[in-house]
Amino acid sequence: MERTVGTVSRGIRAPIIRQGDDLAAIVCESVLNASKAEGFAIRDKDIISVTEAVVARAQGNYATVDDIAADVKAKLGGGHIGVIFPILSRNRFAICLRGIARGAKKITLMLSYPSDEVGNHLIDMDKLDESGVNPYSDVLTLEKYRAIFGENKHTFTGVDYVDYYSTLIREEGAEVEVIFANNAKVILDYTDCVLNCDIHTRARTKRILRAAGAKIVCGLDDILTAPVGNSGFNPYGLLGSNKATETTVKLFPRDCDKFVADVQARMLAATGKNVEVMVYGDGAFKDPVGKIWELADPVVSPAFTSGLNGTPNEVKLKYLADNNFAHLSGDELKSAISAYIKEKGDNLVGQMESQGTTPRRLTDLIGSLCDLTSGSGDKGTPIVFIQGYFDNYAQ
């Protein structure tokens, strides 16, 4: 019988994961149990995705505010630090900021405007246009910002992040001043020791600061790259971390290559099928209403098996139907398109038949699907099982 379903994404429920758990065994058992309970077969090229949160939890990859403070003080001197371009997030940055402030005497906090890197707005775009302020060149003090724009609470959280971050810094015993600018070099008018907190633009920001004569430049990706005492650590440093408690963060997981290989090997032994496995974090998509770009992790997937490398190599069915085979219909059209797909080359870049397909990495696309499937709340499905992702119309 001809298959009538394409890609299927299932959230797989699992136990609450604790430090020290054998996560690879739990993942495999959960998928196998779901297969039996729901009546779906496991096939070659199916995909098992596991959220980074439970990988890090099983590893016990945590750090405290004191751990962060110690590393910041050691690497930036413990004096006057410029903290620039942080995202506006209680979950992603607030506890990190506590640690940064605890490791300094004074913080000059430089916020980008009208929004942070991932789209959290400090200023309404219409108000910015009306104000005559030029975000490409104008530097605003806190007093000027308040005089022109007043208090601005986040659309979703209701938090005034300017006040919130300032209060956190003072609570940790550091002096704080706040400025608003989008040119990284502005911070050097205040201090030459800089911690840049941007995520996807971090390499460029470091390059600009060093070329402009900064004495010390560190990114969040340079803090906790090695253990401080008994702390966790990660090659991405604090990037990808999340609030765990009021005094700890869960870091991005490490050594994920070993984990995905272990899951793949266990599934092969249990089923005889070669599944692909990946660890996923934030999806790579933007909310059209809130204007927030979801991706606050340094990458969508920190590790994946080899079959998930690369980008899609697809043709556009509607283009073929409207152009190459516009003279056909019914079974003749279906047969012609199926034959074209079977004979397509390995590299369709530049060909009109592939226009409008998505030239993104497979792991970014699949990770986004997984993030939307599992959600970030109480669904209890930290594992996502995907079938048919590599199928096409000809199969």
CSV table of C-alpha atoms in Angstrom, one decimal:
chain,number,residue,atom,x,y,z
A,1,MET,CA,0.0,0.0,0.0
A,2,GLU,CA,1.3,3.5,-0.9
A,3,ARG,CA,2.4,5.6,2.1
A,4,THR,CA,0.1,8.5,2.8
A,5,VAL,CA,2.0,10.2,5.6
A,6,GLY,CA,5.3,12.1,5.4
A,7,THR,CA,7.2,13.5,8.3
A,8,VAL,CA,5.9,12.7,11.8
A,9,SER,CA,7.3,14.3,14.9
A,10,ARG,CA,6.4,12.7,18.3
A,11,GLY,CA,7.2,14.1,21.7
A,12,ILE,CA,8.3,11.1,23.9
A,13,ARG,CA,7.6,11.3,27.6
A,14,ALA,CA,10.5,10.4,30.0
A,15,PRO,CA,11.1,10.3,33.7
A,16,ILE,CA,12.4,13.4,35.4
A,17,ILE,CA,16.2,13.3,34.8
A,18,ARG,CA,18.6,13.7,37.7
A,19,GLN,CA,22.3,14.1,38.0
A,20,GLY,CA,24.1,10.8,37.4
A,21,ASP,CA,21.3,9.1,35.5
A,22,ASP,CA,22.2,6.9,32.6
A,23,LEU,CA,20.5,9.1,30.1
A,24,ALA,CA,21.4,7.1,27.0
A,25,ALA,CA,19.6,4.0,28.6
A,26,ILE,CA,16.6,6.1,29.6
A,27,VAL,CA,16.3,7.6,26.1
A,28,CYS,CA,16.4,4.3,24.4
A,29,GLU,CA,14.0,2.7,26.8
A,30,SER,CA,11.6,5.6,26.5
A,31,VAL,CA,11.6,5.4,22.7
A,32,LEU,CA,11.2,1.6,22.7
A,33,ASN,CA,8.3,1.8,25.2
A,34,ALA,CA,6.6,4.4,23.1
A,35,SER,CA,7.0,2.4,20.0
A,36,LYS,CA,5.2,-0.6,21.6
A,37,ALA,CA,2.5,1.5,23.3
A,38,GLU,CA,1.7,3.6,20.3
A,39,GLY,CA,2.2,1.0,17.6
A,40,PHE,CA,4.8,2.6,15.4
A,41,ALA,CA,7.8,0.7,14.0
A,42,ILE,CA,11.4,2.0,14.3
A,43,ARG,CA,13.1,2.4,10.9
A,44,ASP,CA,16.5,3.2,9.5
A,45,LYS,CA,17.0,7.0,9.3
A,46,ASP,CA,14.5,7.8,12.0
A,47,ILE,CA,15.7,10.6,14.3
A,48,ILE,CA,16.0,10.6,18.0
A,49,SER,CA,16.5,14.1,19.4
A,50,VAL,CA,17.2,14.9,23.1
A,51,THR,CA,16.9,18.4,24.6
A,52,GLU,CA,20.1,19.8,25.9
A,53,ALA,CA,18.5,20.6,29.3
A,54,VAL,CA,18.3,16.9,30.3
A,55,VAL,CA,21.8,16.1,29.0
A,56,ALA,CA,23.3,18.9,31.1
A,57,ARG,CA,21.1,17.8,34.1
A,58,ALA,CA,22.4,14.2,33.8
A,59,GLN,CA,25.9,15.5,33.6
A,60,GLY,CA,25.5,17.7,36.6
A,61,ASN,CA,26.8,20.6,34.6
A,62,TYR,CA,26.0,23.4,37.0
A,63,ALA,CA,27.8,26.5,38.4
A,64,THR,CA,27.1,28.9,41.2
A,65,VAL,CA,27.2,32.7,41.4
A,66,ASP,CA,30.4,32.4,43.3
A,67,ASP,CA,32.0,30.2,40.6
A,68,ILE,CA,31.1,32.8,38.0
A,69,ALA,CA,32.4,35.7,40.2
A,70,ALA,CA,35.7,33.9,40.8
A,71,ASP,CA,36.3,33.4,37.1
A,72,VAL,CA,35.2,36.9,36.1
A,73,LYS,CA,37.5,38.4,38.8
A,74,ALA,CA,40.4,36.2,37.7
A,75,LYS,CA,40.0,37.1,34.0
A,76,LEU,CA,38.9,40.7,34.1
A,77,GLY,CA,40.7,42.0,37.2
A,78,GLY,CA,37.8,42.6,39.6
A,79,GLY,CA,37.7,46.3,39.2
A,80,HIS,CA,35.7,48.4,36.7
A,81,ILE,CA,34.2,46.2,34.0
A,82,GLY,CA,32.2,47.1,31.0
A,83,VAL,CA,29.4,44.6,30.4
A,84,ILE,CA,28.0,45.1,26.9
A,85,PHE,CA,25.2,43.8,24.7
A,86,PRO,CA,23.5,41.3,27.2
A,87,ILE,CA,20.2,39.9,26.2
A,88,LEU,CA,17.2,40.8,28.3
A,89,SER,CA,16.3,37.6,30.1
A,90,ARG,CA,15.7,36.5,33.7
A,91,ASN,CA,16.3,32.9,32.6
A,92,ARG,CA,19.3,33.4,30.4
A,93,PHE,CA,21.3,36.3,31.9
A,94,ALA,CA,20.1,37.4,35.4
A,95,ILE,CA,22.0,34.9,37.4
A,96,CYS,CA,25.1,35.3,35.2
A,97,LEU,CA,24.9,39.0,35.9
A,98,ARG,CA,24.8,38.4,39.6
A,99,GLY,CA,28.1,36.5,39.3
A,100,ILE,CA,29.7,39.1,37.1
A,101,ALA,CA,28.7,41.9,39.5
A,102,ARG,CA,30.0,39.9,42.5
A,103,GLY,CA,33.4,39.7,40.7
A,104,ALA,CA,33.7,43.5,40.1
A,105,LYS,CA,33.7,46.8,42.0
A,106,LYS,CA,31.9,48.7,39.3
A,107,ILE,CA,29.8,47.8,36.2
A,108,THR,CA,29.2,50.0,33.3
A,109,LEU,CA,26.2,48.2,31.7
A,110,MET,CA,25.9,49.1,28.0
A,111,LEU,CA,22.6,48.0,26.5
A,112,SER,CA,21.9,47.8,22.8
A,113,TYR,CA,18.7,49.6,21.6
A,114,PRO,CA,16.0,49.6,20.5
A,115,SER,CA,16.3,45.9,21.2
A,116,ASP,CA,18.8,43.3,22.3
A,117,GLU,CA,20.4,40.8,20.0
A,118,VAL,CA,17.4,38.4,20.0
A,119,GLY,CA,14.7,40.9,19.7
A,120,ASN,CA,13.6,41.9,23.2
A,121,HIS,CA,12.7,45.5,22.9
A,122,LEU,CA,13.7,48.3,25.3
A,123,ILE,CA,12.1,50.9,23.1
A,124,ASP,CA,9.1,50.8,20.9
A,125,MET,CA,10.1,51.3,17.2
A,126,ASP,CA,7.5,54.0,16.6
A,127,LYS,CA,8.6,55.9,19.7
A,128,LEU,CA,12.2,55.7,18.5
A,129,ASP,CA,11.2,57.1,15.1
A,130,GLU,CA,9.3,59.9,16.7
A,131,SER,CA,12.2,60.8,19.1
A,132,GLY,CA,14.7,61.6,16.4
A,133,VAL,CA,17.3,59.5,18.2
A,134,ASN,CA,19.7,57.7,15.8
A,135,PRO,CA,20.5,54.3,17.2
A,136,TYR,CA,23.5,53.9,14.9
A,137,SER,CA,25.4,56.9,16.4
A,138,ASP,CA,23.7,58.2,19.5
A,139,VAL,CA,24.8,57.3,23.0
A,140,LEU,CA,22.2,57.7,25.7
A,141,THR,CA,22.8,58.0,29.4
A,142,LEU,CA,20.2,56.5,31.7
A,143,GLU,CA,18.9,60.0,32.4
A,144,LYS,CA,18.4,60.8,28.7
A,145,TYR,CA,16.9,57.4,28.1
A,146,ARG,CA,14.3,57.9,30.8
A,147,ALA,CA,13.6,61.5,29.8
A,148,ILE,CA,12.9,60.5,26.2
A,149,PHE,CA,11.4,57.0,26.5
A,150,GLY,CA,10.4,56.6,30.2
A,151,GLU,CA,9.8,53.2,31.7
A,152,ASN,CA,9.5,50.3,29.3
A,153,LYS,CA,8.3,47.0,30.5
A,154,HIS,CA,8.9,43.8,28.5
A,155,THR,CA,5.8,42.9,26.5
A,156,PHE,CA,5.6,39.3,27.8
A,157,THR,CA,7.3,39.4,31.2
A,158,GLY,CA,6.3,42.8,32.4
A,159,VAL,CA,9.8,43.5,33.6
A,160,ASP,CA,11.7,46.8,33.2
A,161,TYR,CA,15.1,45.2,32.5
A,162,VAL,CA,17.0,48.5,32.9
A,163,ASP,CA,15.9,48.8,36.5
A,164,TYR,CA,16.0,45.0,37.1
A,165,TYR,CA,19.6,44.6,35.9
A,166,SER,CA,20.7,47.7,37.8
A,167,THR,CA,19.2,46.4,41.0
A,168,LEU,CA,20.9,43.0,40.6
A,169,ILE,CA,24.2,44.7,40.3
A,170,ARG,CA,23.8,46.8,43.3
A,171,GLU,CA,22.6,43.9,45.4
A,172,GLU,CA,25.9,42.2,44.7
A,173,GLY,CA,27.8,45.2,46.1
A,174,ALA,CA,29.0,46.7,42.8
A,175,GLU,CA,28.5,50.3,41.6
A,176,VAL,CA,26.5,50.6,38.4
A,177,GLU,CA,26.0,53.0,35.6
A,178,VAL,CA,23.9,52.3,32.5
A,179,ILE,CA,24.4,53.6,29.0
A,180,PHE,CA,22.7,52.7,25.7
A,181,ALA,CA,24.7,52.3,22.5
A,182,ASN,CA,25.2,50.0,19.5
A,183,ASN,CA,28.9,50.7,18.8
A,184,ALA,CA,31.1,48.4,20.8
A,185,LYS,CA,33.9,50.9,20.9
A,186,VAL,CA,31.8,53.3,23.0
A,187,ILE,CA,32.4,51.3,26.1
A,188,LEU,CA,36.1,52.2,25.9
A,189,ASP,CA,35.2,55.8,26.9
A,190,TYR,CA,34.3,54.3,30.3
A,191,THR,CA,36.7,51.3,30.9
A,192,ASP,CA,39.2,49.2,28.9
A,193,CYS,CA,38.2,45.9,30.6
A,194,VAL,CA,35.2,44.6,28.7
A,195,LEU,CA,33.0,41.5,29.0
A,196,ASN,CA,30.9,41.3,25.8
A,197,CYS,CA,27.7,39.3,26.3
A,198,ASP,CA,26.4,39.0,22.7
A,199,ILE,CA,25.9,35.5,21.3
A,200,HIS,CA,26.0,35.3,17.6
A,201,THR,CA,28.0,38.5,17.0
A,202,ARG,CA,30.5,37.9,19.7
A,203,ALA,CA,33.6,37.3,17.5
A,204,ARG,CA,33.1,40.5,15.6
A,205,THR,CA,32.6,42.5,18.9
A,206,LYS,CA,35.8,41.1,20.3
A,207,ARG,CA,37.7,41.9,17.1
A,208,ILE,CA,36.4,45.5,17.1
A,209,LEU,CA,37.3,46.0,20.8
A,210,ARG,CA,40.8,44.6,20.5
A,211,ALA,CA,41.5,46.7,17.4
A,212,ALA,CA,40.3,49.8,19.3
A,213,GLY,CA,42.8,49.2,22.1
A,214,ALA,CA,40.9,47.4,24.9
A,215,LYS,CA,43.1,46.1,27.6
A,216,ILE,CA,41.1,43.0,28.4
A,217,VAL,CA,38.3,41.5,26.3
A,218,CYS,CA,36.4,38.5,27.3
A,219,GLY,CA,33.1,37.1,26.1
A,220,LEU,CA,30.5,35.0,28.0
A,221,ASP,CA,32.1,32.2,26.0
A,222,ASP,CA,35.3,32.7,27.9
A,223,ILE,CA,33.8,32.4,31.4
A,224,LEU,CA,33.7,28.9,32.9
A,225,THR,CA,35.4,27.2,30.0
A,226,ALA,CA,37.2,25.2,32.7
A,227,PRO,CA,36.1,24.2,36.2
A,228,VAL,CA,36.3,26.6,39.1
A,229,GLY,CA,36.7,24.4,42.1
A,230,ASN,CA,34.0,21.7,41.6
A,231,SER,CA,31.9,23.7,39.2
A,232,GLY,CA,30.7,22.6,35.8
A,233,PHE,CA,32.2,24.0,32.7
A,234,ASN,CA,31.6,24.1,28.9
A,235,PRO,CA,33.7,25.1,25.8
A,236,TYR,CA,31.0,27.7,25.1
A,237,GLY,CA,31.4,29.1,28.7
A,238,LEU,CA,28.3,30.7,30.0
A,239,LEU,CA,26.6,30.8,26.5
A,240,GLY,CA,23.6,28.6,26.5
A,241,SER,CA,23.3,28.6,30.2
A,242,ASN,CA,19.9,28.8,32.0
A,243,LYS,CA,18.8,29.7,35.5
A,244,ALA,CA,18.5,26.7,37.8
A,245,THR,CA,18.0,28.4,41.1
A,246,GLU,CA,18.5,31.9,42.4
A,247,THR,CA,22.2,31.1,43.0
A,248,THR,CA,23.0,28.6,40.2
A,249,VAL,CA,22.9,28.2,36.5
A,250,LYS,CA,22.7,25.0,34.4
A,251,LEU,CA,25.4,25.2,31.7
A,252,PHE,CA,25.1,24.0,28.1
A,253,PRO,CA,26.0,20.3,28.0
A,254,ARG,CA,29.4,19.1,27.1
A,255,ASP,CA,30.8,15.9,25.5
A,256,CYS,CA,27.6,15.4,23.6
A,257,ASP,CA,29.3,13.6,20.7
A,258,LYS,CA,29.8,10.6,23.0
A,259,PHE,CA,26.2,10.7,24.1
A,260,VAL,CA,24.7,10.7,20.6
A,261,ALA,CA,27.0,7.9,19.5
A,262,ASP,CA,26.0,5.9,22.6
A,263,VAL,CA,22.3,6.2,21.9
A,264,GLN,CA,22.8,5.3,18.3
A,265,ALA,CA,24.8,2.2,19.2
A,266,ARG,CA,22.2,1.1,21.8
A,267,MET,CA,19.3,1.5,19.4
A,268,LEU,CA,21.2,-0.5,16.7
A,269,ALA,CA,21.7,-3.3,19.2
A,270,ALA,CA,18.1,-3.3,20.3
A,271,THR,CA,16.4,-2.9,17.0
A,272,GLY,CA,18.9,-3.6,14.2
A,273,LYS,CA,18.0,-0.1,12.8
A,274,ASN,CA,20.5,2.7,12.3
A,275,VAL,CA,18.8,5.8,13.7
A,276,GLU,CA,20.2,9.3,13.7
A,277,VAL,CA,20.6,11.1,17.0
A,278,MET,CA,21.1,14.7,18.0
A,279,VAL,CA,21.0,17.0,21.0
A,280,TYR,CA,19.0,20.2,20.5
A,281,GLY,CA,18.5,23.5,22.3
A,282,ASP,CA,16.7,26.5,21.0
A,283,GLY,CA,15.1,26.5,17.6
A,284,ALA,CA,16.2,28.9,15.0
A,285,PHE,CA,13.0,30.9,14.3
A,286,LYS,CA,11.5,34.3,15.0
A,287,ASP,CA,8.2,35.1,16.6
A,288,PRO,CA,6.4,37.5,14.2
A,289,VAL,CA,4.3,39.1,17.0
A,290,GLY,CA,6.9,39.6,19.7
A,291,LYS,CA,9.7,40.0,17.2
A,292,ILE,CA,11.9,37.7,19.4
A,293,TRP,CA,14.4,35.4,17.7
A,294,GLU,CA,14.3,32.2,19.7
A,295,LEU,CA,17.9,31.2,19.3
A,296,ALA,CA,19.6,32.3,22.6
A,297,ASP,CA,21.9,29.2,22.5
A,298,PRO,CA,25.3,29.4,20.8
A,299,VAL,CA,24.2,26.7,18.4
A,300,VAL,CA,20.9,24.8,17.8
A,301,SER,CA,22.6,21.4,18.1
A,302,PRO,CA,25.9,20.9,20.0
A,303,ALA,CA,26.2,17.3,18.7
A,304,PHE,CA,24.7,15.0,16.1
A,305,THR,CA,25.4,11.7,14.3
A,306,SER,CA,26.9,11.9,10.8
A,307,GLY,CA,23.7,11.3,8.9
A,308,LEU,CA,22.4,14.7,10.1
A,309,ASN,CA,25.3,16.6,8.6
A,310,GLY,CA,24.7,18.9,5.6
A,311,THR,CA,21.7,20.7,4.1
A,312,PRO,CA,18.5,19.5,2.3
A,313,ASN,CA,18.9,18.7,-1.4
A,314,GLU,CA,15.3,19.1,-2.6
A,315,VAL,CA,13.4,20.3,-5.6
A,316,LYS,CA,10.2,22.4,-5.5
A,317,LEU,CA,7.2,20.3,-6.5
A,318,LYS,CA,5.1,23.2,-7.4
A,319,TYR,CA,7.8,24.6,-9.7
A,320,LEU,CA,8.0,21.2,-11.5
A,321,ALA,CA,4.2,21.1,-11.8
A,322,ASP,CA,3.9,24.6,-13.1
A,323,ASN,CA,6.9,24.6,-15.4
A,324,ASN,CA,8.7,21.4,-16.4
A,325,PHE,CA,5.5,19.3,-16.5
A,326,ALA,CA,2.8,21.9,-16.9
A,327,HIS,CA,1.4,19.9,-19.8
A,328,LEU,CA,0.8,16.8,-17.7
A,329,SER,CA,-1.8,15.9,-15.0
A,330,GLY,CA,-3.0,13.0,-12.9
A,331,ASP,CA,-0.9,9.8,-12.9
A,332,GLU,CA,1.3,11.1,-15.7
A,333,LEU,CA,2.3,14.1,-13.7
A,334,LYS,CA,2.9,12.0,-10.6
A,335,SER,CA,5.1,9.6,-12.5
A,336,ALA,CA,7.1,12.4,-14.2
A,337,ILE,CA,7.8,14.2,-10.9
A,338,SER,CA,8.7,11.0,-9.2
A,339,ALA,CA,11.1,10.1,-11.9
A,340,TYR,CA,12.7,13.6,-11.8
A,341,ILE,CA,13.2,13.3,-8.0
A,342,LYS,CA,14.8,9.9,-8.4
A,343,GLU,CA,17.3,11.3,-11.0
A,344,LYS,CA,18.1,14.6,-9.3
A,345,GLY,CA,21.7,15.3,-8.7
A,346,ASP,CA,23.5,15.6,-5.4
A,347,ASN,CA,24.0,19.4,-5.7
A,348,LEU,CA,21.0,21.5,-6.8
A,349,VAL,CA,22.5,24.9,-5.8
A,350,GLY,CA,21.6,27.5,-8.4
A,351,GLN,CA,19.1,25.4,-10.3
A,352,MET,CA,15.6,26.9,-10.7
A,353,GLU,CA,14.0,23.6,-9.7
A,354,SER,CA,15.3,24.1,-6.2
A,355,GLN,CA,14.3,27.8,-5.7
A,356,GLY,CA,12.3,28.4,-2.6
A,357,THR,CA,13.6,25.3,-0.8
A,358,THR,CA,15.3,25.9,2.6
A,359,PRO,CA,19.1,26.2,2.3
A,360,ARG,CA,19.7,25.7,6.0
A,361,ARG,CA,21.6,23.1,7.9
A,362,LEU,CA,19.6,19.9,8.6
A,363,THR,CA,20.3,20.2,12.4
A,364,ASP,CA,19.0,23.8,12.5
A,365,LEU,CA,15.8,22.7,10.7
A,366,ILE,CA,15.3,19.5,12.7
A,367,GLY,CA,16.2,21.3,16.0
A,368,SER,CA,13.6,23.9,15.4
A,369,LEU,CA,11.0,21.2,14.7
A,370,CYS,CA,12.0,19.5,18.0
A,371,ASP,CA,11.9,22.7,20.0
A,372,LEU,CA,8.4,23.4,18.8
A,373,THR,CA,7.4,19.8,19.4
A,374,SER,CA,8.7,19.5,23.0
A,375,GLY,CA,8.0,23.1,24.0
A,376,SER,CA,9.7,24.7,27.0
A,377,GLY,CA,7.0,24.1,29.6
A,378,ASP,CA,5.3,21.2,31.2
A,379,LYS,CA,4.7,18.8,28.3
A,380,GLY,CA,7.2,16.3,29.8
A,381,THR,CA,8.6,15.3,26.4
A,382,PRO,CA,12.4,16.0,26.5
A,383,ILE,CA,12.8,13.4,23.7
A,384,VAL,CA,11.5,13.9,20.2
A,385,PHE,CA,11.2,11.0,17.7
A,386,ILE,CA,11.0,12.0,14.1
A,387,GLN,CA,10.1,9.7,11.2
A,388,GLY,CA,10.0,10.3,7.5
A,389,TYR,CA,12.1,13.4,7.5
A,390,PHE,CA,14.3,12.1,4.7
A,391,ASP,CA,11.4,10.8,2.6
A,392,ASN,CA,10.3,12.4,-0.6
A,393,TYR,CA,7.4,12.3,-3.1
A,394,ALA,CA,9.1,9.5,-5.0
A,395,GLN,CA,9.3,7.1,-2.1
